[in-house]
Tab-separated table of C-alpha atoms in Angstrom:
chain	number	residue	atom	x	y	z
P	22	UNK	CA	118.705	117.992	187.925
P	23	UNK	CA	117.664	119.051	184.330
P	24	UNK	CA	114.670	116.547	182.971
P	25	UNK	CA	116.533	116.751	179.888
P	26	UNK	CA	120.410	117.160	179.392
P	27	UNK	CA	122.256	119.829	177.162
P	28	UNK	CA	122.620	118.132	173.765
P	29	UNK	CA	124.122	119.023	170.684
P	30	UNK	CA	121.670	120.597	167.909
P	31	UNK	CA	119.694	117.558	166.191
P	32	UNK	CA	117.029	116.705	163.865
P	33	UNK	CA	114.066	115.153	165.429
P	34	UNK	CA	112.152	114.272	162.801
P	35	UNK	CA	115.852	112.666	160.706
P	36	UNK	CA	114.576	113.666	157.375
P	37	UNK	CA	114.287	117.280	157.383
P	38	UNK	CA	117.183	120.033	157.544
P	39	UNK	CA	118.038	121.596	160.634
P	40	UNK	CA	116.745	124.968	161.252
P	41	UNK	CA	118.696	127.279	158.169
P	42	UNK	CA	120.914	129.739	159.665
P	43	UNK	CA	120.942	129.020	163.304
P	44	UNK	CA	124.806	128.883	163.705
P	45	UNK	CA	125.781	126.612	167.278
P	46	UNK	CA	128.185	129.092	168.484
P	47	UNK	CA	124.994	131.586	168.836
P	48	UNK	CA	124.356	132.782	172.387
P	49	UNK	CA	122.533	130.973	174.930
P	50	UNK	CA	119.419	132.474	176.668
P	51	UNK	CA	117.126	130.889	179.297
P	52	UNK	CA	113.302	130.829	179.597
P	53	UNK	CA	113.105	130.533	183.336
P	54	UNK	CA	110.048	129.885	185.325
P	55	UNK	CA	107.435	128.956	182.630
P	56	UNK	CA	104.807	126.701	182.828
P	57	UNK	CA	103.911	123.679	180.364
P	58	UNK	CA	101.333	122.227	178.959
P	59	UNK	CA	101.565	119.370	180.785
P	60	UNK	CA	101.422	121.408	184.183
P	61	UNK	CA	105.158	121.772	185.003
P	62	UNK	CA	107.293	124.585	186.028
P	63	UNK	CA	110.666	124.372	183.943
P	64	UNK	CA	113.521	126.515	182.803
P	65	UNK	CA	114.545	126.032	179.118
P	66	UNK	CA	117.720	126.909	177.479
P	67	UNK	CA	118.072	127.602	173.757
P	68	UNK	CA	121.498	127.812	172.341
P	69	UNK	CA	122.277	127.649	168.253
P	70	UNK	CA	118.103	128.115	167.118
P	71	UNK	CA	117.777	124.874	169.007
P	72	UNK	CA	116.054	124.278	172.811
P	73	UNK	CA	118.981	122.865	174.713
P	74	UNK	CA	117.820	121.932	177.724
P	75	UNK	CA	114.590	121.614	179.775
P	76	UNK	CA	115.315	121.071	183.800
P	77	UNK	CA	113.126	122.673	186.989
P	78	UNK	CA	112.713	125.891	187.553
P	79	UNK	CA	116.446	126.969	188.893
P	80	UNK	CA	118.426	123.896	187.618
P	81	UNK	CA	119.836	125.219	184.402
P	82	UNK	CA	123.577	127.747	184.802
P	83	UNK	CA	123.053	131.008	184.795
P	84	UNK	CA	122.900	133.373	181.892
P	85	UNK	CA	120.980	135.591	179.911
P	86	UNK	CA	117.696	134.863	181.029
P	87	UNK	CA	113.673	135.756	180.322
P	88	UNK	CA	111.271	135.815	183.566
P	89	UNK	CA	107.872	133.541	181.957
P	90	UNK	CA	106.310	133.288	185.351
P	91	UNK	CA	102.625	133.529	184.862
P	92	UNK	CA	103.141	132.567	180.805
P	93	UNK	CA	102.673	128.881	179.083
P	94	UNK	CA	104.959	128.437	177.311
P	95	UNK	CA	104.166	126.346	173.305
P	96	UNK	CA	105.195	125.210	170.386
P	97	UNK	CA	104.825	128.726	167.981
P	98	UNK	CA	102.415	128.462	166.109
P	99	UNK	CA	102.961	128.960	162.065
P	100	UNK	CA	100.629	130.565	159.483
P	101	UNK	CA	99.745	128.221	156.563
P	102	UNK	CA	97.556	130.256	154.626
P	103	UNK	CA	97.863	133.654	154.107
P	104	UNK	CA	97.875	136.678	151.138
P	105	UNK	CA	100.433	139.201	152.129
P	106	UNK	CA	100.167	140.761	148.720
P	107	UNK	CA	96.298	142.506	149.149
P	108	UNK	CA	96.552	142.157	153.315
P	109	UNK	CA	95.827	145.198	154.759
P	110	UNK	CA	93.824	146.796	151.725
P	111	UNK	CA	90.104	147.260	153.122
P	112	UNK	CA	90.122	150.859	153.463
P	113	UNK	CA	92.193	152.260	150.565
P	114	UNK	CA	90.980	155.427	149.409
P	115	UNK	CA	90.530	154.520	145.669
P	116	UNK	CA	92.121	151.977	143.704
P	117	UNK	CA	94.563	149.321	145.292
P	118	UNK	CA	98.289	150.709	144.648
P	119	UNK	CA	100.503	147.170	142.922
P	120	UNK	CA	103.798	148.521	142.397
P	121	UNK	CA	106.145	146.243	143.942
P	122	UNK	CA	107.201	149.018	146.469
P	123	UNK	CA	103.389	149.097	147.871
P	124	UNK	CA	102.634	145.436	147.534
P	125	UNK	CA	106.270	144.747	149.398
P	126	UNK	CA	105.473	147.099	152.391
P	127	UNK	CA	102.090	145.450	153.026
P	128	UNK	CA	103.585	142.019	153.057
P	129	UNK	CA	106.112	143.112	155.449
P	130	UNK	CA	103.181	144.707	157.524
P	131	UNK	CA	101.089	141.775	157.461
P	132	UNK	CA	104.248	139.464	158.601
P	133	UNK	CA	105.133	140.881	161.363
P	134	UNK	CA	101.755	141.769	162.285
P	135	UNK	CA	101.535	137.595	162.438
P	136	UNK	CA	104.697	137.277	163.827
P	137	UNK	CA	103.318	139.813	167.073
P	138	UNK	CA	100.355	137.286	166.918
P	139	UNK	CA	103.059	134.183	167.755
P	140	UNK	CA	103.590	132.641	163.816
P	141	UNK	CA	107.456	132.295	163.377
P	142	UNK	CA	106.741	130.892	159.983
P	143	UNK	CA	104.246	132.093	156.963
P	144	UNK	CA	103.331	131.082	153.442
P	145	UNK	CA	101.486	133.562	151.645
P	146	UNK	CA	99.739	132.839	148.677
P	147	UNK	CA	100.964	135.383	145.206
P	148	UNK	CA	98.530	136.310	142.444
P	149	UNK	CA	100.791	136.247	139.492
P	150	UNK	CA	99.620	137.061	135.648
P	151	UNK	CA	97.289	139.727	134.565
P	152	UNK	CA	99.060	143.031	133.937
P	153	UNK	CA	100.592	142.533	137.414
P	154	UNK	CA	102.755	139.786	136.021
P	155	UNK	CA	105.516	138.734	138.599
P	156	UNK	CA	105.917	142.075	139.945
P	157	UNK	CA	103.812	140.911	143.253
P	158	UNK	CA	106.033	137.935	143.420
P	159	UNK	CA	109.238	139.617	143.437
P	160	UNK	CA	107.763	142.361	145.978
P	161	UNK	CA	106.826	139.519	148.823
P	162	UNK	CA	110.474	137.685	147.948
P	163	UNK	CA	112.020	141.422	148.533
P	164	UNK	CA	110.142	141.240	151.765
P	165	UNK	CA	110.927	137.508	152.404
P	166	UNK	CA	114.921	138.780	152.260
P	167	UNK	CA	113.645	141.610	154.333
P	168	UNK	CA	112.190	139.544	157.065
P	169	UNK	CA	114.817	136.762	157.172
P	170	UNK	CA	115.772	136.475	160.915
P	171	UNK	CA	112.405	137.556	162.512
P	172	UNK	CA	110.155	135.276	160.645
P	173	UNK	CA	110.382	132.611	157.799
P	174	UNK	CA	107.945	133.711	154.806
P	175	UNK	CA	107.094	131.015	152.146
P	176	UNK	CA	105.145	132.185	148.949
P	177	UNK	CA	102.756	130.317	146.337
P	178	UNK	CA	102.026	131.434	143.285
P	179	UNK	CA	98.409	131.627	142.123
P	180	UNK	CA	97.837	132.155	138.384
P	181	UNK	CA	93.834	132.916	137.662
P	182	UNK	CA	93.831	130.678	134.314
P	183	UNK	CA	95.802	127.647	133.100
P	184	UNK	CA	94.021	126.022	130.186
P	185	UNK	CA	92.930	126.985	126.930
P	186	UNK	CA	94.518	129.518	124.861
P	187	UNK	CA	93.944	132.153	127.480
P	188	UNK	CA	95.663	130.152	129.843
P	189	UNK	CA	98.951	129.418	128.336
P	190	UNK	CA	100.667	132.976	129.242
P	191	UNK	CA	99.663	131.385	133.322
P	192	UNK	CA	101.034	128.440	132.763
P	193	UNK	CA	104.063	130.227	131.339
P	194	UNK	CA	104.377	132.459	134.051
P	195	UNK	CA	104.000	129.961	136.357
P	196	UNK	CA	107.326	127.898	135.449
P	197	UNK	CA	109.127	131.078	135.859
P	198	UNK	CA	107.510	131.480	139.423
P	199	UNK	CA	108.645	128.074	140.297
P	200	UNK	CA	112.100	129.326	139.282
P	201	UNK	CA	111.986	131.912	141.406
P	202	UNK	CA	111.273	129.808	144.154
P	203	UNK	CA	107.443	129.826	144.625
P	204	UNK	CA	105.358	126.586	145.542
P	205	UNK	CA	102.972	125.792	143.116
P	206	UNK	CA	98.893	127.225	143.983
P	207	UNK	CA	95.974	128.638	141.787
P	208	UNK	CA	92.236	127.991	141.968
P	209	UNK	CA	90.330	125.756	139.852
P	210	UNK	CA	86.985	126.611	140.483
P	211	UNK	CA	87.968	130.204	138.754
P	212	UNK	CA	89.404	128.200	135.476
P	213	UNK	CA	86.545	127.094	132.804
P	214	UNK	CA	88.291	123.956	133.150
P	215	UNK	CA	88.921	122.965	136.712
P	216	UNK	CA	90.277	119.879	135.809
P	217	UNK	CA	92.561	120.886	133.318
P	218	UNK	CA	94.107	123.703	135.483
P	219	UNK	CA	94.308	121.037	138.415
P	220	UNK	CA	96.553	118.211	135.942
P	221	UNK	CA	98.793	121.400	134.818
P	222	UNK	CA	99.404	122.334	138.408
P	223	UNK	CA	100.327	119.050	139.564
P	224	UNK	CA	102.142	118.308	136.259
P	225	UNK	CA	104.365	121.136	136.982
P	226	UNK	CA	104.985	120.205	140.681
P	227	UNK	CA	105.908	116.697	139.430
P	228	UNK	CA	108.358	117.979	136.893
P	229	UNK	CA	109.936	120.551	139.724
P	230	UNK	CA	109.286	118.375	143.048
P	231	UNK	CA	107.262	120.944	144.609
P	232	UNK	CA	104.532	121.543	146.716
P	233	UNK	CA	101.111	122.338	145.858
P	234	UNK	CA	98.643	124.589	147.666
P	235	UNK	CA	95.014	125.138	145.907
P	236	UNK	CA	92.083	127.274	146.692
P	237	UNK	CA	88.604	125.489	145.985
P	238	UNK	CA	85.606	125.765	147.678
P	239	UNK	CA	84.950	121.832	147.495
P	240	UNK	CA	81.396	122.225	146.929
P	241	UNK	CA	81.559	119.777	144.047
P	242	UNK	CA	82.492	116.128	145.425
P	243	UNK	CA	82.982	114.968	141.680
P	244	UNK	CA	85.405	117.053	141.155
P	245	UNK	CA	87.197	116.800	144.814
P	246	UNK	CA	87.367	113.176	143.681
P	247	UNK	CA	89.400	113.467	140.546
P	248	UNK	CA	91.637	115.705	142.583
P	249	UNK	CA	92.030	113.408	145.251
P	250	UNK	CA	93.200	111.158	142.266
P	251	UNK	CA	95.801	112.884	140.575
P	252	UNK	CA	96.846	114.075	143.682
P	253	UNK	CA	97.710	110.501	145.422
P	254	UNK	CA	101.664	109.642	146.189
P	255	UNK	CA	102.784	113.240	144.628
P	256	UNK	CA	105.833	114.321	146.323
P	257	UNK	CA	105.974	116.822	148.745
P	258	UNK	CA	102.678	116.993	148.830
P	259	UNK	CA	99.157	118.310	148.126
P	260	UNK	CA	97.417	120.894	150.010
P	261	UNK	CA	93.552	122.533	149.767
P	262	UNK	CA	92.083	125.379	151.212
P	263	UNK	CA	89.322	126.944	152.343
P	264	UNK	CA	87.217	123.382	150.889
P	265	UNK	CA	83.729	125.319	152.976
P	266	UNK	CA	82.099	123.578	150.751
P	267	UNK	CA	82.570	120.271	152.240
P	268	UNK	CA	80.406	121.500	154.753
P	269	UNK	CA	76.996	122.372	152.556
P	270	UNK	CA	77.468	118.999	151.211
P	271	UNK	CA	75.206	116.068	152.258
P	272	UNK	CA	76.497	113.814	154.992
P	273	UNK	CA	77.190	110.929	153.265
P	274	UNK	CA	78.748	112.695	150.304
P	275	UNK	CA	80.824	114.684	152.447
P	276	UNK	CA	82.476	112.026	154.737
P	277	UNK	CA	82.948	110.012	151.367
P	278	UNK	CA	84.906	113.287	149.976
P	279	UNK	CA	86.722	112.986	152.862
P	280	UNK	CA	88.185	109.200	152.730
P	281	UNK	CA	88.873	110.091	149.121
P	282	UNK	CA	91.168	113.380	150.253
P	283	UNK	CA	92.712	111.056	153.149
P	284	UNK	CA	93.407	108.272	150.953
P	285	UNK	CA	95.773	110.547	148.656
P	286	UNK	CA	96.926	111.795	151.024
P	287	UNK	CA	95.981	115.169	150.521
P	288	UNK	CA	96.062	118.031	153.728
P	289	UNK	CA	93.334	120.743	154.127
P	290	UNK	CA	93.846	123.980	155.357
P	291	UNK	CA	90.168	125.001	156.744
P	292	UNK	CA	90.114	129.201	157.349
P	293	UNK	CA	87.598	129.565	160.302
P	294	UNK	CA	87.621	133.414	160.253
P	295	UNK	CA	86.600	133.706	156.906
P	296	UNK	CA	86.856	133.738	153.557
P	297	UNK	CA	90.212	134.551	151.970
P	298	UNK	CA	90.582	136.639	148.602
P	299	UNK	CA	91.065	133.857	145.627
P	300	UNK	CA	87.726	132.084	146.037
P	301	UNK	CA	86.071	135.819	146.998
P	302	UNK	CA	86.961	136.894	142.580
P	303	UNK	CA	83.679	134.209	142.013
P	304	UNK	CA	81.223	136.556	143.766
P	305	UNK	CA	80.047	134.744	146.382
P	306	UNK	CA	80.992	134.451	149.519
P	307	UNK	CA	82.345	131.328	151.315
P	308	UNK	CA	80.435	131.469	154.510
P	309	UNK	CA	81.716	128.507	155.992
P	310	UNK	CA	84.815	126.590	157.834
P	311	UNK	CA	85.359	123.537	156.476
P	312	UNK	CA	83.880	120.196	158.684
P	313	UNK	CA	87.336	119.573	160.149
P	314	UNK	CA	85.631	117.123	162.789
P	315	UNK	CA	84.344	115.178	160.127
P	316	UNK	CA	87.483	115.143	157.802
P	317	UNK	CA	89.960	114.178	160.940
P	318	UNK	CA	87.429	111.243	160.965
P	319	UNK	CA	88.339	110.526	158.220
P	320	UNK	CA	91.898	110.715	158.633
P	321	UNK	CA	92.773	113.744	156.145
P	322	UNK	CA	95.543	115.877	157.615
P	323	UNK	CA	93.737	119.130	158.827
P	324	UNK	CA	95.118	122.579	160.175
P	325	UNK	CA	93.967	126.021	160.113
P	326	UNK	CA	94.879	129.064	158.985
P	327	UNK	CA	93.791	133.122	158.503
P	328	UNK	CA	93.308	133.922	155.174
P	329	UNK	CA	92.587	137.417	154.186
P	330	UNK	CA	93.872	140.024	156.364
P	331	UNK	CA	91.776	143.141	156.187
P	332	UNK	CA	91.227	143.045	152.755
P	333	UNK	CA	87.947	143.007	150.011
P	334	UNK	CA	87.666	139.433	151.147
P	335	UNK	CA	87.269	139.901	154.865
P	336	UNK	CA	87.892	143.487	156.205
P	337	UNK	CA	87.981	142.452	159.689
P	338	UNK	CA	90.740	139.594	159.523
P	339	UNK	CA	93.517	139.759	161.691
P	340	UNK	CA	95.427	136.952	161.475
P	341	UNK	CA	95.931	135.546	164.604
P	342	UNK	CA	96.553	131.597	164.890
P	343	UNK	CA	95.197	131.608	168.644
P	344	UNK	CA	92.006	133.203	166.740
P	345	UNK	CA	91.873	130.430	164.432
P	346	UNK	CA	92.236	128.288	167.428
P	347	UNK	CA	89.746	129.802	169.884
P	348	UNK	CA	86.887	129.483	166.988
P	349	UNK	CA	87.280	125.756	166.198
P	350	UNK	CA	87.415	125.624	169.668
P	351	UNK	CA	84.219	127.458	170.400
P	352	UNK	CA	82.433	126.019	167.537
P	353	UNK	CA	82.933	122.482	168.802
P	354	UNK	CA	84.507	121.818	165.853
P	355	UNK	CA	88.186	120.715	168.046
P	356	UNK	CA	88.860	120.130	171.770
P	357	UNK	CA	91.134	123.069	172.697
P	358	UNK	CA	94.215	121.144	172.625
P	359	UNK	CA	93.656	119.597	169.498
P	360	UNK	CA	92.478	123.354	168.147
P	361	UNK	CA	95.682	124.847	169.410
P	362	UNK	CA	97.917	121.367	167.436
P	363	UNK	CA	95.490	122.516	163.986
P	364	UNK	CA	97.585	126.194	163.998
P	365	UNK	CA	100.971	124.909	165.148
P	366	UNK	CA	101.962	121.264	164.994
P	367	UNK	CA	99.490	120.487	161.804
P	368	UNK	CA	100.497	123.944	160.360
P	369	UNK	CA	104.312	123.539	160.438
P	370	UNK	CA	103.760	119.907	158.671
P	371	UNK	CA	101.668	121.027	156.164
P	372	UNK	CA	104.030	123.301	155.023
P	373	UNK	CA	107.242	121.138	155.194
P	374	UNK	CA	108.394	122.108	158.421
P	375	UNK	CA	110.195	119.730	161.108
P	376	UNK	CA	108.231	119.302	164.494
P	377	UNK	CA	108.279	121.534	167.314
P	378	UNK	CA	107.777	120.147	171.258
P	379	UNK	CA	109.588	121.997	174.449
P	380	UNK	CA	112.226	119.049	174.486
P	381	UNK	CA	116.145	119.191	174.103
P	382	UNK	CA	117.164	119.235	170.368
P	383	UNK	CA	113.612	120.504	169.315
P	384	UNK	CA	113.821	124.110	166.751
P	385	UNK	CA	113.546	126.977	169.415
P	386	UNK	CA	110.596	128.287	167.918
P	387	UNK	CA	107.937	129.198	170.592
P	388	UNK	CA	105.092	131.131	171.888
P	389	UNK	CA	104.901	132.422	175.286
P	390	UNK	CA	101.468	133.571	176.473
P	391	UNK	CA	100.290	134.953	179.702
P	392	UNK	CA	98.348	131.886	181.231
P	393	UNK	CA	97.967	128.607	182.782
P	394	UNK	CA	96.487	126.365	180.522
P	395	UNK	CA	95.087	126.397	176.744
P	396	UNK	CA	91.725	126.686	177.032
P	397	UNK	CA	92.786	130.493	178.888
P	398	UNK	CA	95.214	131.565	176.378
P	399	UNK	CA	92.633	131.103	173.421
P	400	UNK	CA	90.155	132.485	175.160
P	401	UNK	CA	92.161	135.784	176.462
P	402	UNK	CA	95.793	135.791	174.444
P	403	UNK	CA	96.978	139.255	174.929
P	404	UNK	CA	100.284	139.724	176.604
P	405	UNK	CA	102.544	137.149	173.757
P	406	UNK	CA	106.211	136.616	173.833
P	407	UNK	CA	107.680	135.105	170.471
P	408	UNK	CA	110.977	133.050	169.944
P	409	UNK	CA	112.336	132.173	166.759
P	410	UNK	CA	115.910	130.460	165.955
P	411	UNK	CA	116.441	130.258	169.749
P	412	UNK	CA	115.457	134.611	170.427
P	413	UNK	CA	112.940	136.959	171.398
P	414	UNK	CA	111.402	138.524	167.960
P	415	UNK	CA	108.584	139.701	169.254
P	416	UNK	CA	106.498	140.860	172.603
P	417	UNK	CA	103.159	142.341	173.344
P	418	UNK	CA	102.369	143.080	176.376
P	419	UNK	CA	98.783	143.895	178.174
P	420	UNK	CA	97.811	146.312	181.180
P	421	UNK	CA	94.295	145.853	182.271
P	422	UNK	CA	93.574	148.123	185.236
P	423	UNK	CA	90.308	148.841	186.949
P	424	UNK	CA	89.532	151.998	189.663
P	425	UNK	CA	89.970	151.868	193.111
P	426	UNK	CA	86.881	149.567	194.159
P	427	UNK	CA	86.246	148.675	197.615
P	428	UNK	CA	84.696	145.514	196.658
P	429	UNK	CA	88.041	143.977	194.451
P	430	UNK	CA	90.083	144.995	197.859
P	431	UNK	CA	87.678	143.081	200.160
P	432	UNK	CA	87.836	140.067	197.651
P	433	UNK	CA	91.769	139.828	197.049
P	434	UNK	CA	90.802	139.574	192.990
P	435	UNK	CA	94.360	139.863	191.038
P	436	UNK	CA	95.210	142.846	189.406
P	437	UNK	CA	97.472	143.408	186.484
P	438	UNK	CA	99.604	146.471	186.410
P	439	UNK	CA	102.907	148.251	184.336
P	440	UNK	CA	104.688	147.952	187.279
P	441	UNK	CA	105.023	143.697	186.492
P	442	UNK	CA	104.299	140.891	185.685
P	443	UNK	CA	105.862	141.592	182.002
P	444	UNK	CA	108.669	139.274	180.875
P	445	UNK	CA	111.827	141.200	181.348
């Protein structure tokens, strides 16, 4: 018998929307054969963008179906922190093109490069202002519309001054952002006065009841403090990113930083493969990932996310979640488990999204990856199969194949090959 029976879409978490255009009479498909987390072997059915029903392998009616033997099968993974307007710039010959028809091609690029890479949801962070103006914004919203279907894109916008005289055209621009339908972001640490710029920005989320996402280094724990101050009880919610700074800080004033952010309430986004492109304008490089041992301690919400992908800020990025994963993994930082939560479960709340677990009347939104059990699929996460809204968006699929060796035959060792082993 199924462990859990066919239910009617629902809301797990009972105060957040069901999953927006996911329409119940949409076909059902079945996931048969994978394996969980927790060690079992089930089929799931998804019906509607919602997981129907989980039962043993062979228990659910036949249908459409999706072979995941050999996969593990996971919440998807979502991308919190991203910048799909200069992604994939690094090796531009000359001067970075900005008309909207350039800057919305990369962003779809860079989404659905992340979507391959397992995240069915992405906020990317929008330089607005300068003689760009809103042009950026309205590209990545073009390629939001685009992309609606195959991935759910979020944007922020990030004006680079607030206060001041210079800073009133930002502030300005940023209103008509939020109209648009942009969180609220920026950087402080790039305004002459980081303080000011942080009391406009949450001003303005308080007058529009939106969310706020900054870039700051959090090198200075004076200034993380009156943050942490303004920012308690606001409504959806604060968010800062990369905060590497937390981790040059003494001990003592770190893990004090750290009740402060925990006691408003505040979430960090930590970028453990590198630096991302707002903080990279000051010149100097953010070498590295925030302490998020030491800030879970402290009870701050934590995730992860990518940051710059292949741009001036890191050339290399590639913005995989499992990536993310694997290194706070590696570095000690997280137990794999709780490194694989950090990119999905952590992400999806930080950005306002309901909860994801392989149950009956849970969002179908998924990751399949060829394994057995985390600490594998960080470690070696090639062959990927991605659901969202309850279908297959995405697949990537890996053939390793060695010569004919004598010594593999005598020892049985597995071999993969295009002949199978590939959902189908």
């Amino acid at each position: 018998m199924p462990d859990s029976q066919p239910q009617p879409p629902r809301n797990p978490g009972g105060d957040t929307p069901p999953v927006p255009g996911a329409a119940p009479g949409d076909s059902a498909l079945v996931l048969c054969g994978a394996r969980l987390a927790d060690g079992r072997t089930v089929d799931v059915r998804l019906s509607g963008g919602y997981i129907e029903a989980v039962g043993t392998s062979g228990s659910l009616a036949p249908g459409p179906r999706v072979d995941l033997g050999g996969y593990l099968l996971l919440p998807a993974p979502a991308e919190p922190h991203g910048h799909g307007d200069t992604a994939l710039t690094a090796d531009a010959d000359g001067p970075v093109p900005y008309s909207v028809e350039d800057v919305q091609r990369r962003a779809t690029e860079a989404a659905l490069l992340q979507l391959g890479h397992g995240a069915t949801a992405l906020r990317t962070h929008v330089r607005i202002g300068d003689v760009q103006g809103l042009r950026s914004l309205e590209a990545v919203l073009q390629a939001r519309r685009a992309l609606r279907g195959l991935t759910d894109l979020t944007t922020v916008a990030v004006p680079r001054l607030l206060t001041g005289l210079a800073g009133a055209d930002g502030l300005a621009m940023l209103r008509d952002a939020v109209k648009m339908g942009a969180a609220v972001g920026g950087c402080p640490d790039l305004d002459p006065d980081p303080t000011g710029y942080a009391e406009a920005v949450l001003d303005l989320a308080a007058e529009h009841g939106c969310a706020v996402d900054l870039h700051t280094d959090g090198a200075d724990p004076a200034r993380l403090a009156r943050l942490a101050a303004m920012a308690g009880g606001l409504r959806p919610g604060v968010t800062l990113g990369p905060c590497g700074g937390l981790a040059r800080l003494p001990y003592d004033q770190a893990v004090r930083a750290a009740e402060q952010l925990a006691a408003a309430g505040v979430t960090v986004v930590c970028l453990p493969q590198g630096d991302c492109a707002a903080l990279e304008q000051r010149g100097a490089r953010v070498s590295r990932c925030a302490p998020e041992r030491l800030l879970r301690a402290a009870g701050v919400r934590v995730t992860a996310g990518s940051g710059a992908l292949r741009d001036a800020a890191n050339p290399v990025g590639r913005g995989d979640p499992l990536e993310a994963a694997f290194l706070l993994a590696s570095r000690g930082e997280l137990r794999p488990q709780e490194a694989y939560e950090a990119v999905s479960g952590c992400a999806r709340a930080a950005m306002g999204l309901p909860p994801v677990r392989v149950e009956a009347g849970f969002p179908a939104e998924l990751l399949a990856v060829r394994g057995r059990r985390i600490e594998g699929v960080l470690s070696l996460a090639y062959s990927r199969l991605v659901v969202h809204r309850g279908r297959v968006v995405a697949r990537t699929s890996a053939v390793r194949e060695y010569c004919d060796s004598s010594a593999a035959a005598a020892l049985e060792l597995p071999r993969q090959s295009s002949r199978g082993g590939e959902p189908s």
